[in-house]
mmCIF file of C-alpha atoms in Angstrom:
data_model
loop_
_atom_site.group_PDB
_atom_site.id
_atom_site.type_symbol
_atom_site.label_atom_id
_atom_site.label_comp_id
_atom_site.label_asym_id
_atom_site.label_seq_id
_atom_site.Cartn_x
_atom_site.Cartn_y
_atom_site.Cartn_z
ATOM 1 C CA MET A 1037 0.000 0.000 0.000
ATOM 2 C CA TYR A 1038 1.245 3.461 -0.832
ATOM 3 C CA GLU A 1039 1.342 6.037 1.898
ATOM 4 C CA TRP A 1040 0.812 9.449 0.333
ATOM 5 C CA GLU A 1041 0.165 12.186 2.873
ATOM 6 C CA GLU A 1042 -1.307 15.557 1.917
ATOM 7 C CA GLU A 1043 0.273 18.652 3.389
ATOM 8 C CA SER A 1044 -2.913 19.397 5.306
ATOM 9 C CA GLN A 1045 -2.833 15.977 6.925
ATOM 10 C CA LEU A 1046 0.753 16.511 7.942
ATOM 11 C CA HIS A 1047 -0.094 19.817 9.617
ATOM 12 C CA GLU A 1048 -3.020 18.204 11.445
ATOM 13 C CA GLU A 1049 -0.627 15.694 12.995
ATOM 14 C CA GLU A 1050 1.660 18.473 14.107
ATOM 15 C CA GLN A 1051 -1.194 20.392 15.769
ATOM 16 C CA GLN A 1052 -1.719 17.681 18.362
ATOM 17 C CA PRO A 1053 -1.207 18.495 22.082
ATOM 18 C CA SER A 1054 2.358 18.891 23.252
ATOM 19 C CA ASP A 1055 2.484 15.423 24.812
ATOM 20 C CA GLN A 1056 1.818 13.945 21.332
ATOM 21 C CA SER A 1057 3.872 16.391 19.326
ATOM 22 C CA PRO A 1058 6.141 15.067 16.583
ATOM 23 C CA PRO A 1059 9.770 14.465 17.430
ATOM 24 C CA THR A 1060 11.098 17.516 15.645
ATOM 25 C CA GLY A 1061 10.370 21.134 16.421
ATOM 26 C CA SER A 1062 7.166 23.077 17.066
ATOM 27 C CA GLN A 1063 4.299 24.125 14.798
ATOM 28 C CA ASP A 1064 5.938 27.503 14.313
ATOM 29 C CA GLN A 1065 9.072 25.805 13.048
ATOM 30 C CA VAL A 1066 7.104 23.705 10.581
ATOM 31 C CA ASP A 1067 5.168 26.690 9.281
ATOM 32 C CA GLU A 1068 8.384 28.610 8.847
ATOM 33 C CA VAL A 1069 9.877 25.809 6.775
ATOM 34 C CA MET A 1070 6.680 25.169 4.787
ATOM 35 C CA PRO A 1071 4.947 28.512 4.127
ATOM 36 C CA ALA A 1072 1.430 28.586 2.738
ATOM 37 C CA GLN A 1073 2.329 29.839 -0.742
ATOM 38 C CA GLY A 1074 3.161 27.589 -3.721
ATOM 39 C CA PRO A 1075 6.527 26.100 -4.613
ATOM 40 C CA ASP A 1076 9.516 28.361 -5.115
ATOM 41 C CA SER A 1077 10.112 29.466 -8.658
ATOM 42 C CA GLY A 1078 13.839 28.980 -8.240
ATOM 43 C CA ASP A 1079 15.477 26.058 -10.011
ATOM 44 C CA GLU A 1080 18.174 25.165 -7.539
ATOM 45 C CA PHE A 1081 16.573 21.758 -6.981
ATOM 46 C CA ASP A 1082 15.944 20.978 -10.652
ATOM 47 C CA THR A 1083 19.288 19.384 -11.480
ATOM 48 C CA ASP A 1084 21.348 19.062 -8.326
ATOM 49 C CA LEU A 1085 20.973 18.102 -4.706
ATOM 50 C CA GLU A 1086 21.977 21.573 -3.566
ATOM 51 C CA THR A 1087 20.930 22.931 -0.177
ATOM 52 C CA ASP A 1088 21.279 26.317 1.420
ATOM 53 C CA ASP A 1089 24.472 25.776 3.405
ATOM 54 C CA SER A 1090 23.876 28.943 5.408
ATOM 55 C CA THR A 1091 20.754 27.478 7.016
ATOM 56 C CA SER A 1092 20.818 23.698 6.520
ATOM 57 C CA HIS A 1093 23.133 23.063 9.445
ATOM 58 C CA SER A 1094 20.801 24.911 11.808
ATOM 59 C CA LEU A 1095 17.730 22.930 10.755
ATOM 60 C CA SER A 1096 16.598 19.588 12.102
ATOM 61 C CA ARG A 1097 16.389 16.654 9.713
ATOM 62 C CA ALA A 1098 12.606 16.990 9.601
ATOM 63 C CA GLU A 1099 12.903 20.670 8.722
ATOM 64 C CA VAL A 1100 15.387 19.922 5.939
ATOM 65 C CA TYR A 1101 12.993 17.275 4.651
ATOM 66 C CA LEU A 1102 9.941 19.562 4.744
ATOM 67 C CA GLN A 1103 11.865 22.401 3.117
ATOM 68 C CA ALA A 1104 13.004 20.086 0.310
ATOM 69 C CA CYS A 1105 9.432 18.839 -0.167
ATOM 70 C CA ARG A 1106 8.180 22.415 -0.461
ATOM 71 C CA ARG A 1107 10.780 23.440 -3.002
ATOM 72 C CA THR A 1108 10.461 20.345 -5.166
ATOM 73 C CA GLY A 1109 6.685 20.022 -4.922
ATOM 74 C CA ALA A 1110 6.937 16.516 -3.475
ATOM 75 C CA ILE A 1111 4.197 15.357 -1.096
ATOM 76 C CA PRO A 1112 5.675 14.862 2.394
ATOM 77 C CA ILE A 1113 5.374 11.508 4.137
ATOM 78 C CA SER A 1114 4.929 11.889 7.860
ATOM 79 C CA SER A 1115 6.044 8.322 8.514
ATOM 80 C CA PHE A 1116 9.406 9.163 7.005
ATOM 81 C CA ILE A 1117 9.780 12.054 9.472
ATOM 82 C CA ARG A 1118 9.098 9.678 12.329
ATOM 83 C CA HIS A 1119 11.846 7.358 11.099
ATOM 84 C CA LEU A 1120 14.473 10.049 10.623
ATOM 85 C CA GLY A 1121 17.457 9.312 12.808
ATOM 86 C CA GLU A 1122 17.002 5.533 12.636
ATOM 87 C CA THR A 1123 19.730 3.312 11.232
ATOM 88 C CA ASP A 1124 17.294 1.298 9.096
ATOM 89 C CA LEU A 1125 15.167 3.359 6.714
ATOM 90 C CA ASN A 1126 12.458 1.061 5.384
ATOM 91 C CA LEU A 1127 10.448 2.974 2.775
ATOM 92 C CA ASN A 1128 9.128 -0.022 0.834
ATOM 93 C CA HIS A 1129 5.774 0.563 -0.917
ATOM 94 C CA TYR A 1130 5.585 4.270 0.024
ATOM 95 C CA GLY A 1131 5.095 5.582 -3.511
ATOM 96 C CA VAL A 1132 8.168 7.775 -3.212
ATOM 97 C CA GLY A 1133 8.464 8.469 -6.944
ATOM 98 C CA PRO A 1134 11.233 10.528 -8.628
ATOM 99 C CA LEU A 1135 10.568 13.714 -6.658
ATOM 100 C CA GLY A 1136 10.388 11.828 -3.397
ATOM 101 C CA ALA A 1137 13.714 10.167 -4.236
ATOM 102 C CA LYS A 1138 15.193 13.613 -4.809
ATOM 103 C CA VAL A 1139 13.992 14.847 -1.429
ATOM 104 C CA LEU A 1140 15.296 11.685 0.209
ATOM 105 C CA ALA A 1141 18.682 12.191 -1.432
ATOM 106 C CA ILE A 1142 18.848 15.788 -0.204
ATOM 107 C CA VAL A 1143 18.205 14.724 3.382
ATOM 108 C CA LEU A 1144 20.581 11.747 3.344
ATOM 109 C CA GLN A 1145 23.466 13.818 2.003
ATOM 110 C CA THR A 1146 24.075 15.136 5.488
ATOM 111 C CA ASP A 1147 22.556 12.320 7.536
ATOM 112 C CA ASN A 1148 24.971 10.430 9.777
ATOM 113 C CA TYR A 1149 22.606 7.732 11.047
ATOM 114 C CA ALA A 1150 21.258 5.712 8.115
ATOM 115 C CA THR A 1151 23.114 2.485 7.423
ATOM 116 C CA ASN A 1152 20.390 0.598 5.559
ATOM 117 C CA LEU A 1153 17.989 1.953 2.948
ATOM 118 C CA GLU A 1154 15.090 -0.025 1.443
ATOM 119 C CA LEU A 1155 13.095 1.395 -1.470
ATOM 120 C CA GLU A 1156 11.226 -1.551 -2.949
ATOM 121 C CA ASP A 1157 8.199 -0.803 -5.143
ATOM 122 C CA ASN A 1158 8.479 2.991 -5.298
ATOM 123 C CA ALA A 1159 8.612 3.703 -9.059
ATOM 124 C CA ILE A 1160 11.496 6.133 -8.657
ATOM 125 C CA GLY A 1161 12.567 5.553 -12.269
ATOM 126 C CA ALA A 1162 15.780 6.695 -13.945
ATOM 127 C CA GLU A 1163 15.398 10.271 -12.680
ATOM 128 C CA GLY A 1164 15.058 9.185 -9.081
ATOM 129 C CA THR A 1165 17.967 6.791 -9.537
ATOM 130 C CA ARG A 1166 20.197 9.649 -10.626
ATOM 131 C CA TYR A 1167 19.429 11.580 -7.462
ATOM 132 C CA LEU A 1168 20.130 8.571 -5.258
ATOM 133 C CA MET A 1169 23.347 7.741 -7.067
ATOM 134 C CA GLU A 1170 24.521 11.331 -6.686
ATOM 135 C CA MET A 1171 23.791 11.113 -2.977
ATOM 136 C CA LEU A 1172 25.580 7.770 -2.617
ATOM 137 C CA GLN A 1173 28.645 9.095 -4.393
ATOM 138 C CA SER A 1174 28.970 11.653 -1.610
ATOM 139 C CA ASN A 1175 28.963 8.988 1.085
ATOM 140 C CA ILE A 1176 32.464 10.113 1.988
ATOM 141 C CA THR A 1177 30.829 13.070 3.711
ATOM 142 C CA ILE A 1178 28.475 10.811 5.630
ATOM 143 C CA GLN A 1179 31.360 8.590 6.570
ATOM 144 C CA SER A 1180 33.393 11.475 7.924
ATOM 145 C CA LEU A 1181 30.481 12.742 10.001
ATOM 146 C CA GLY A 1182 29.405 9.455 11.538
ATOM 147 C CA ASP A 1183 31.530 6.674 10.040
ATOM 148 C CA TYR A 1184 28.446 5.181 8.422
ATOM 149 C CA VAL A 1185 27.756 4.175 4.840
ATOM 150 C CA VAL A 1186 24.701 2.750 3.116
ATOM 151 C CA LYS A 1187 25.597 -0.918 2.670
ATOM 152 C CA GLU A 1188 22.240 -2.416 1.634
ATOM 153 C CA LEU A 1189 20.100 -0.863 -1.074
ATOM 154 C CA ASP A 1190 16.763 -2.302 -2.218
ATOM 155 C CA LEU A 1191 15.660 -0.742 -5.522
ATOM 156 C CA SER A 1192 13.423 -3.564 -6.754
ATOM 157 C CA HIS A 1193 10.119 -2.835 -8.527
ATOM 158 C CA ASN A 1194 11.211 0.627 -9.709
ATOM 159 C CA LYS A 1195 10.892 0.368 -13.510
ATOM 160 C CA PHE A 1196 14.584 1.014 -14.160
ATOM 161 C CA CYS A 1197 15.595 0.713 -17.796
ATOM 162 C CA ASN A 1198 18.699 1.772 -19.736
ATOM 163 C CA ALA A 1199 19.185 5.145 -18.034
ATOM 164 C CA GLY A 1200 18.661 3.682 -14.571
ATOM 165 C CA GLY A 1201 21.165 0.925 -15.298
ATOM 166 C CA GLU A 1202 23.735 3.453 -16.429
ATOM 167 C CA HIS A 1203 23.398 5.510 -13.240
ATOM 168 C CA LEU A 1204 23.673 2.367 -11.126
ATOM 169 C CA GLY A 1205 26.714 1.212 -13.083
ATOM 170 C CA HIS A 1206 28.511 4.499 -12.488
ATOM 171 C CA MET A 1207 27.652 4.256 -8.803
ATOM 172 C CA LEU A 1208 29.075 0.723 -8.526
ATOM 173 C CA ALA A 1209 32.255 1.751 -10.306
ATOM 174 C CA SER A 1210 32.884 4.466 -7.716
ATOM 175 C CA ASN A 1211 33.081 1.922 -4.856
ATOM 176 C CA VAL A 1212 30.696 3.596 -2.431
ATOM 177 C CA GLY A 1213 30.684 0.720 0.051
ATOM 178 C CA ILE A 1214 27.429 -0.979 -0.963
ATOM 179 C CA GLU A 1215 27.481 -4.703 -0.187
ATOM 180 C CA VAL A 1216 23.913 -5.770 -1.061
ATOM 181 C CA LEU A 1217 22.033 -4.405 -4.079
ATOM 182 C CA ASN A 1218 18.539 -5.607 -5.015
ATOM 183 C CA LEU A 1219 17.483 -4.648 -8.552
ATOM 184 C CA SER A 1220 14.849 -7.343 -9.073
ATOM 185 C CA TRP A 1221 11.663 -6.618 -11.037
ATOM 186 C CA ASN A 1222 13.064 -3.857 -13.237
ATOM 187 C CA HIS A 1223 13.862 -3.532 -16.955
ATOM 188 C CA LEU A 1224 17.662 -3.502 -16.902
ATOM 189 C CA ARG A 1225 18.486 -4.771 -20.368
ATOM 190 C CA MET A 1226 20.763 -3.886 -23.267
ATOM 191 C CA ARG A 1227 22.758 -0.687 -22.612
ATOM 192 C CA GLY A 1228 21.636 -0.425 -18.993
ATOM 193 C CA ALA A 1229 22.820 -3.970 -18.257
ATOM 194 C CA VAL A 1230 26.150 -3.390 -20.010
ATOM 195 C CA VAL A 1231 26.998 -0.277 -17.971
ATOM 196 C CA LEU A 1232 25.792 -1.982 -14.789
ATOM 197 C CA SER A 1233 28.105 -4.925 -15.488
ATOM 198 C CA THR A 1234 30.974 -2.561 -16.252
ATOM 199 C CA GLY A 1235 30.462 -1.003 -12.840
ATOM 200 C CA LEU A 1236 30.420 -4.468 -11.271
ATOM 201 C CA LYS A 1237 33.714 -5.231 -12.974
ATOM 202 C CA ALA A 1238 35.387 -2.316 -11.188
ATOM 203 C CA ASN A 1239 33.560 -2.717 -7.873
ATOM 204 C CA SER A 1240 35.374 -4.138 -4.854
ATOM 205 C CA THR A 1241 32.688 -4.090 -2.148
ATOM 206 C CA LEU A 1242 29.478 -5.606 -3.527
ATOM 207 C CA LYS A 1243 28.772 -9.085 -2.161
ATOM 208 C CA GLN A 1244 25.168 -9.764 -3.207
ATOM 209 C CA LEU A 1245 23.449 -8.719 -6.452
ATOM 210 C CA TYR A 1246 19.793 -9.556 -7.141
ATOM 211 C CA LEU A 1247 18.754 -9.274 -10.801
ATOM 212 C CA SER A 1248 15.696 -11.530 -11.072
ATOM 213 C CA TRP A 1249 12.847 -10.501 -13.396
ATOM 214 C CA ASN A 1250 14.897 -8.139 -15.575
ATOM 215 C CA GLY A 1251 14.765 -9.923 -18.924
ATOM 216 C CA PHE A 1252 18.469 -10.850 -19.009
ATOM 217 C CA GLY A 1253 19.389 -13.053 -21.973
ATOM 218 C CA GLN A 1254 22.375 -13.763 -24.194
ATOM 219 C CA TYR A 1255 23.291 -10.112 -24.756
ATOM 220 C CA GLU A 1256 23.270 -9.273 -21.065
ATOM 221 C CA ALA A 1257 25.024 -12.547 -20.153
ATOM 222 C CA GLU A 1258 28.022 -11.473 -22.220
ATOM 223 C CA SER A 1259 28.629 -8.330 -20.175
ATOM 224 C CA LEU A 1260 28.024 -10.205 -16.906
ATOM 225 C CA ALA A 1261 30.568 -12.850 -17.932
ATOM 226 C CA GLN A 1262 33.181 -10.177 -18.510
ATOM 227 C CA ALA A 1263 32.444 -8.719 -15.084
ATOM 228 C CA LEU A 1264 32.761 -12.112 -13.379
ATOM 229 C CA LYS A 1265 36.199 -12.588 -14.908
ATOM 230 C CA GLN A 1266 37.501 -9.597 -12.958
ATOM 231 C CA ASN A 1267 35.228 -9.183 -9.938
ATOM 232 C CA ARG A 1268 36.674 -10.727 -6.777
ATOM 233 C CA THR A 1269 34.059 -9.872 -4.143
ATOM 234 C CA LEU A 1270 30.604 -10.836 -5.452
ATOM 235 C CA ALA A 1271 29.467 -13.934 -3.566
ATOM 236 C CA LEU A 1272 25.796 -14.165 -4.600
ATOM 237 C CA LEU A 1273 24.267 -13.574 -8.032
ATOM 238 C CA ASP A 1274 20.520 -14.020 -8.497
ATOM 239 C CA LEU A 1275 19.412 -14.329 -12.135
ATOM 240 C CA SER A 1276 16.159 -16.157 -11.464
ATOM 241 C CA SER A 1277 13.180 -15.618 -13.766
ATOM 242 C CA ASN A 1278 15.022 -14.088 -16.695
ATOM 243 C CA ARG A 1279 15.616 -15.225 -20.305
ATOM 244 C CA MET A 1280 18.743 -17.263 -19.593
ATOM 245 C CA ASP A 1281 18.560 -20.148 -22.068
ATOM 246 C CA ASP A 1282 21.264 -22.735 -22.827
ATOM 247 C CA GLU A 1283 23.239 -20.310 -24.994
ATOM 248 C CA ALA A 1284 23.071 -17.518 -22.419
ATOM 249 C CA THR A 1285 24.157 -19.939 -19.683
ATOM 250 C CA ALA A 1286 27.112 -21.069 -21.797
ATOM 251 C CA ILE A 1287 28.127 -17.417 -22.242
ATOM 252 C CA LEU A 1288 27.863 -16.802 -18.514
ATOM 253 C CA CYS A 1289 30.051 -19.859 -17.933
ATOM 254 C CA ASN A 1290 32.875 -18.085 -19.766
ATOM 255 C CA GLY A 1291 33.039 -15.807 -16.756
ATOM 256 C CA LEU A 1292 32.475 -18.524 -14.177
ATOM 257 C CA ALA A 1293 35.387 -20.488 -15.597
ATOM 258 C CA ASN A 1294 37.745 -17.748 -14.355
ATOM 259 C CA ASN A 1295 35.963 -16.688 -11.185
ATOM 260 C CA ASP A 1296 37.118 -17.596 -7.685
ATOM 261 C CA ALA A 1297 34.688 -15.564 -5.546
ATOM 262 C CA LEU A 1298 31.087 -16.424 -6.431
ATOM 263 C CA LYS A 1299 29.529 -18.860 -3.954
ATOM 264 C CA ILE A 1300 25.809 -18.809 -4.783
ATOM 265 C CA LEU A 1301 24.222 -18.732 -8.248
ATOM 266 C CA LYS A 1302 20.450 -18.686 -8.709
ATOM 267 C CA LEU A 1303 19.090 -19.589 -12.155
ATOM 268 C CA SER A 1304 15.669 -21.087 -11.466
ATOM 269 C CA ASN A 1305 12.685 -20.224 -13.685
ATOM 270 C CA ASN A 1306 14.800 -19.665 -16.779
ATOM 271 C CA PRO A 1307 14.398 -21.413 -20.170
ATOM 272 C CA LEU A 1308 17.637 -23.383 -19.876
ATOM 273 C CA THR A 1309 17.472 -27.156 -20.282
ATOM 274 C CA ASN A 1310 19.554 -30.143 -19.315
ATOM 275 C CA ILE A 1311 22.120 -28.998 -21.907
ATOM 276 C CA GLY A 1312 22.702 -25.713 -20.104
ATOM 277 C CA ALA A 1313 22.769 -27.517 -16.765
ATOM 278 C CA LEU A 1314 25.512 -29.843 -18.030
ATOM 279 C CA THR A 1315 27.559 -26.902 -19.293
ATOM 280 C CA LEU A 1316 27.202 -25.219 -15.928
ATOM 281 C CA ILE A 1317 28.250 -28.193 -13.805
ATOM 282 C CA LYS A 1318 31.161 -28.990 -16.150
ATOM 283 C CA THR A 1319 32.418 -25.421 -15.794
ATOM 284 C CA ILE A 1320 32.245 -25.535 -12.001
ATOM 285 C CA LYS A 1321 33.897 -28.955 -11.921
ATOM 286 C CA ASN A 1322 36.759 -27.930 -14.213
ATOM 287 C CA ASN A 1323 37.482 -24.609 -12.485
ATOM 288 C CA MET A 1324 39.831 -25.708 -9.719
ATOM 289 C CA LYS A 1325 39.615 -22.266 -8.092
ATOM 290 C CA SER A 1326 35.823 -22.037 -8.180
ATOM 291 C CA ALA A 1327 34.222 -21.094 -4.859
ATOM 292 C CA VAL A 1328 30.669 -22.076 -5.869
ATOM 293 C CA GLU A 1329 28.839 -23.800 -3.030
ATOM 294 C CA GLU A 1330 25.214 -23.531 -4.126
ATOM 295 C CA ILE A 1331 23.467 -23.571 -7.522
ATOM 296 C CA ASN A 1332 19.712 -23.267 -7.873
ATOM 297 C CA ILE A 1333 18.385 -24.687 -11.153
ATOM 298 C CA SER A 1334 15.419 -26.282 -9.409
ATOM 299 C CA THR A 1335 13.129 -25.869 -12.432
ATOM 300 C CA VAL A 1336 15.470 -27.741 -14.807
ATOM 301 C CA PHE A 1337 14.861 -31.463 -15.389
ATOM 302 C CA VAL A 1338 18.270 -33.064 -15.729
ATOM 303 C CA CYS A 1339 19.383 -36.364 -17.236
ATOM 304 C CA GLU A 1340 21.458 -39.222 -15.867
ATOM 305 C CA ALA A 1341 24.687 -37.740 -17.234
ATOM 306 C CA PHE A 1342 24.178 -34.586 -15.166
ATOM 307 C CA VAL A 1343 23.618 -36.526 -11.957
ATOM 308 C CA GLU A 1344 26.736 -38.615 -12.563
ATOM 309 C CA LEU A 1345 28.815 -35.532 -13.381
ATOM 310 C CA LEU A 1346 27.561 -33.828 -10.245
ATOM 311 C CA LYS A 1347 28.605 -36.890 -8.266
ATOM 312 C CA GLU A 1348 32.122 -36.542 -9.682
ATOM 313 C CA ALA A 1349 32.191 -32.832 -8.827
ATOM 314 C CA ARG A 1350 31.173 -33.598 -5.248
ATOM 315 C CA GLU A 1351 34.084 -35.978 -4.834
ATOM 316 C CA ARG A 1352 36.306 -32.894 -4.747
ATOM 317 C CA ARG A 1353 33.750 -30.626 -3.075
ATOM 318 C CA PRO A 1354 31.388 -32.670 -0.887
ATOM 319 C CA ALA A 1355 29.522 -29.552 0.288
ATOM 320 C CA LEU A 1356 28.431 -28.539 -3.221
ATOM 321 C CA ASP A 1357 24.646 -28.088 -3.117
ATOM 322 C CA VAL A 1358 22.794 -28.148 -6.448
ATOM 323 C CA GLN A 1359 19.018 -27.893 -6.546
ATOM 324 C CA TYR A 1360 17.540 -29.498 -9.671
ATOM 325 C CA SER A 1361 14.555 -31.546 -10.830
ATOM 326 C CA VAL A 1362 14.678 -35.112 -12.051
ATOM 327 C CA MET A 1363 12.039 -37.326 -13.646
ATOM 328 C CA SER A 1364 11.168 -40.647 -12.052
ATOM 329 C CA SER A 1365 12.525 -42.491 -15.101
ATOM 330 C CA VAL A 1366 15.926 -40.889 -14.584
ATOM 331 C CA SER A 1367 15.971 -41.897 -10.927
ATOM 332 C CA ARG A 1368 14.987 -45.419 -11.896
ATOM 333 C CA ASN A 1369 17.775 -45.645 -14.481
ATOM 334 C CA LEU A 1370 20.362 -44.325 -12.033
ATOM 335 C CA SER A 1371 19.381 -47.018 -9.566
ATOM 336 C CA ALA A 1372 20.197 -49.713 -12.160
ATOM 337 C CA LEU A 1373 23.904 -49.495 -11.449
ATOM 338 C CA SER A 1374 23.506 -49.942 -7.704
ATOM 339 C CA ILE A 1375 21.071 -52.834 -8.276
ATOM 340 C CA PHE A 1376 23.611 -54.584 -10.508
ATOM 341 C CA GLN A 1377 26.382 -53.974 -7.975
ATOM 342 C CA LYS A 1378 24.261 -55.399 -5.166
ATOM 343 C CA PHE A 1379 23.394 -58.446 -7.259
ATOM 344 C CA LEU A 1380 27.056 -59.209 -7.941
ATOM 345 C CA LYS A 1381 27.999 -58.706 -4.303
ATOM 346 C CA GLU A 1382 25.350 -61.182 -3.166
ATOM 347 C CA ARG A 1383 26.848 -63.738 -5.559
ATOM 348 C CA ASN A 1384 30.325 -62.908 -4.274
ATOM 349 C CA GLU A 1385 31.268 -61.971 -7.817
ATOM 350 C CA SER A 1386 33.020 -58.940 -9.281
ATOM 351 C CA LEU A 1387 32.151 -57.143 -12.482
ATOM 352 C CA MET A 1388 35.405 -58.396 -13.975
ATOM 353 C CA ASP A 1389 34.350 -61.959 -13.149
ATOM 354 C CA PHE A 1390 30.985 -61.401 -14.833
ATOM 355 C CA PHE A 1391 32.516 -60.146 -18.095
ATOM 356 C CA GLN A 1392 35.369 -62.650 -18.189
ATOM 357 C CA ALA A 1393 32.825 -65.454 -18.027
ATOM 358 C CA LEU A 1394 31.303 -64.053 -21.233
ATOM 359 C CA ASP A 1395 34.655 -63.389 -22.959
ATOM 360 C CA LYS A 1396 35.319 -66.827 -24.443
ATOM 361 C CA GLU A 1397 38.091 -65.513 -26.726
ATOM 362 C CA GLY A 1398 39.920 -63.534 -24.032
ATOM 363 C CA ILE A 1399 39.953 -60.271 -25.979
ATOM 364 C CA THR A 1400 38.739 -58.111 -23.024
ATOM 365 C CA LYS A 1401 35.482 -57.211 -24.691
ATOM 366 C CA VAL A 1402 32.035 -58.695 -25.193
ATOM 367 C CA SER A 1403 29.136 -57.770 -27.410
ATOM 368 C CA THR A 1404 26.251 -55.765 -25.964
ATOM 369 C CA SER A 1405 23.837 -58.478 -27.085
ATOM 370 C CA ALA A 1406 25.796 -61.101 -25.102
ATOM 371 C CA PHE A 1407 25.787 -58.824 -22.050
ATOM 372 C CA ARG A 1408 22.015 -58.303 -22.263
ATOM 373 C CA ALA A 1409 21.384 -62.017 -22.624
ATOM 374 C CA ALA A 1410 23.609 -62.846 -19.647
ATOM 375 C CA VAL A 1411 21.893 -60.273 -17.406
ATOM 376 C CA LYS A 1412 18.470 -61.670 -18.247
ATOM 377 C CA GLU A 1413 19.621 -65.272 -17.820
ATOM 378 C CA ALA A 1414 21.077 -64.443 -14.392
ATOM 379 C CA LYS A 1415 17.743 -62.849 -13.491
ATOM 380 C CA VAL A 1416 19.234 -59.539 -12.352
ATOM 381 C CA PRO A 1417 16.205 -57.520 -11.078
ATOM 382 C CA LEU A 1418 16.320 -54.832 -13.792
ATOM 383 C CA ASP A 1419 13.478 -53.779 -16.082
ATOM 384 C CA GLN A 1420 14.052 -53.275 -19.800
ATOM 385 C CA ARG A 1421 14.714 -49.505 -19.543
ATOM 386 C CA GLN A 1422 17.204 -49.996 -16.754
ATOM 387 C CA LEU A 1423 19.000 -52.671 -18.753
ATOM 388 C CA ASP A 1424 19.096 -50.380 -21.807
ATOM 389 C CA TRP A 1425 20.587 -47.580 -19.734
ATOM 390 C CA LEU A 1426 23.177 -49.845 -18.104
ATOM 391 C CA THR A 1427 24.215 -51.161 -21.521
ATOM 392 C CA ARG A 1428 24.646 -47.616 -22.865
ATOM 393 C CA LYS A 1429 26.709 -46.727 -19.814
ATOM 394 C CA PHE A 1430 29.142 -49.568 -20.482
ATOM 395 C CA ASP A 1431 29.119 -48.985 -24.259
ATOM 396 C CA GLN A 1432 29.380 -45.186 -24.200
ATOM 397 C CA ASN A 1433 30.610 -44.940 -27.816
ATOM 398 C CA CYS A 1434 27.777 -47.100 -29.149
ATOM 399 C CA THR A 1435 30.106 -49.646 -30.787
ATOM 400 C CA THR A 1436 27.865 -52.628 -29.874
ATOM 401 C CA ASN A 1437 30.825 -53.931 -27.877
ATOM 402 C CA ILE A 1438 31.779 -53.421 -24.227
ATOM 403 C CA THR A 1439 35.496 -53.113 -23.552
ATOM 404 C CA TYR A 1440 35.487 -54.108 -19.912
ATOM 405 C CA TRP A 1441 39.179 -53.971 -18.947
ATOM 406 C CA TRP A 1442 38.950 -50.273 -18.018
ATOM 407 C CA ILE A 1443 35.956 -50.771 -15.715
ATOM 408 C CA LEU A 1444 37.033 -50.651 -12.055
ATOM 409 C CA TRP A 1445 34.824 -50.881 -8.989
#
């Protein structure tokens, strides 16, 4: 729900008895800051975040906020005034808009309390983004006043497009100390995504980046891959619910192949298939310096080859957690190997013994037809599909012969 407060409502709150008065100043102070006439005709607030230095230091934060609202024409939000001075500024769903973002930026330029800022679902757009980025680039001032910086920034659901992405990219490149940035549910594609990724490439503080529901595809994956090759701090990348197909995932893997920092990758609800999943797990397995601990491709149905490759990857990294989907037929096929192993163990027989009994000529190979016949004759508890899969596993090159000398248990 949006919380838009008319100026008259704000004044009504401030006319309450003294024991319920707002935390900043008297009614006279508010009236002085917000006179009855219309907005100033001056344009000092049109392009910059300028304030009147001769008076701003003598005003309370609420007075600075109300003055900025009056000059920009933004509707004041009384709840924001009540939260001024708190370390966590949660303004989610307040309908801040571009002008509100400008007012917020003006106030936070000289604020030495805020450490966390949340602005989800506020439609601040590219214009509002510019104001916030300008404010964040002056965080050195905030740091010198109170040794605080804004480390978490939630800008999801704000309709950012190319211009917004460019402003955010420039902000990231300037290393302002942000560690968590949520840009989900925006429109950061094409040029906006490229500049954003360029900023990520130069950034040395960001640890978590949320980019779900932005329409990222092959074009955007290319710039992200380049960023991942150089970035050494990003630990979580969320690309859920985008347009990341098999080709886009392969492009992204070009960056993952040379990355040693990323720990969590989220790719669920994308159009990638088992092919993209295989490319991804191969890249992680082959990158000896990879730090990946968790991959979410929970909406991808994988094949037996993926599960076996993942098993190999976990031999080196037992803690690797991959969330995926698998059809019952795949699970049944994968169980064929363990069923065959159990059968041989119960007969006190090795796989080598089983094949040597079939190899009458001693040439270390038997035909697939002979293997099938022997399995059925021995009454190994496998159905036809499981037997087909097990045969293909042993005859991976489809030569109709199984060279068994290399098989070790």
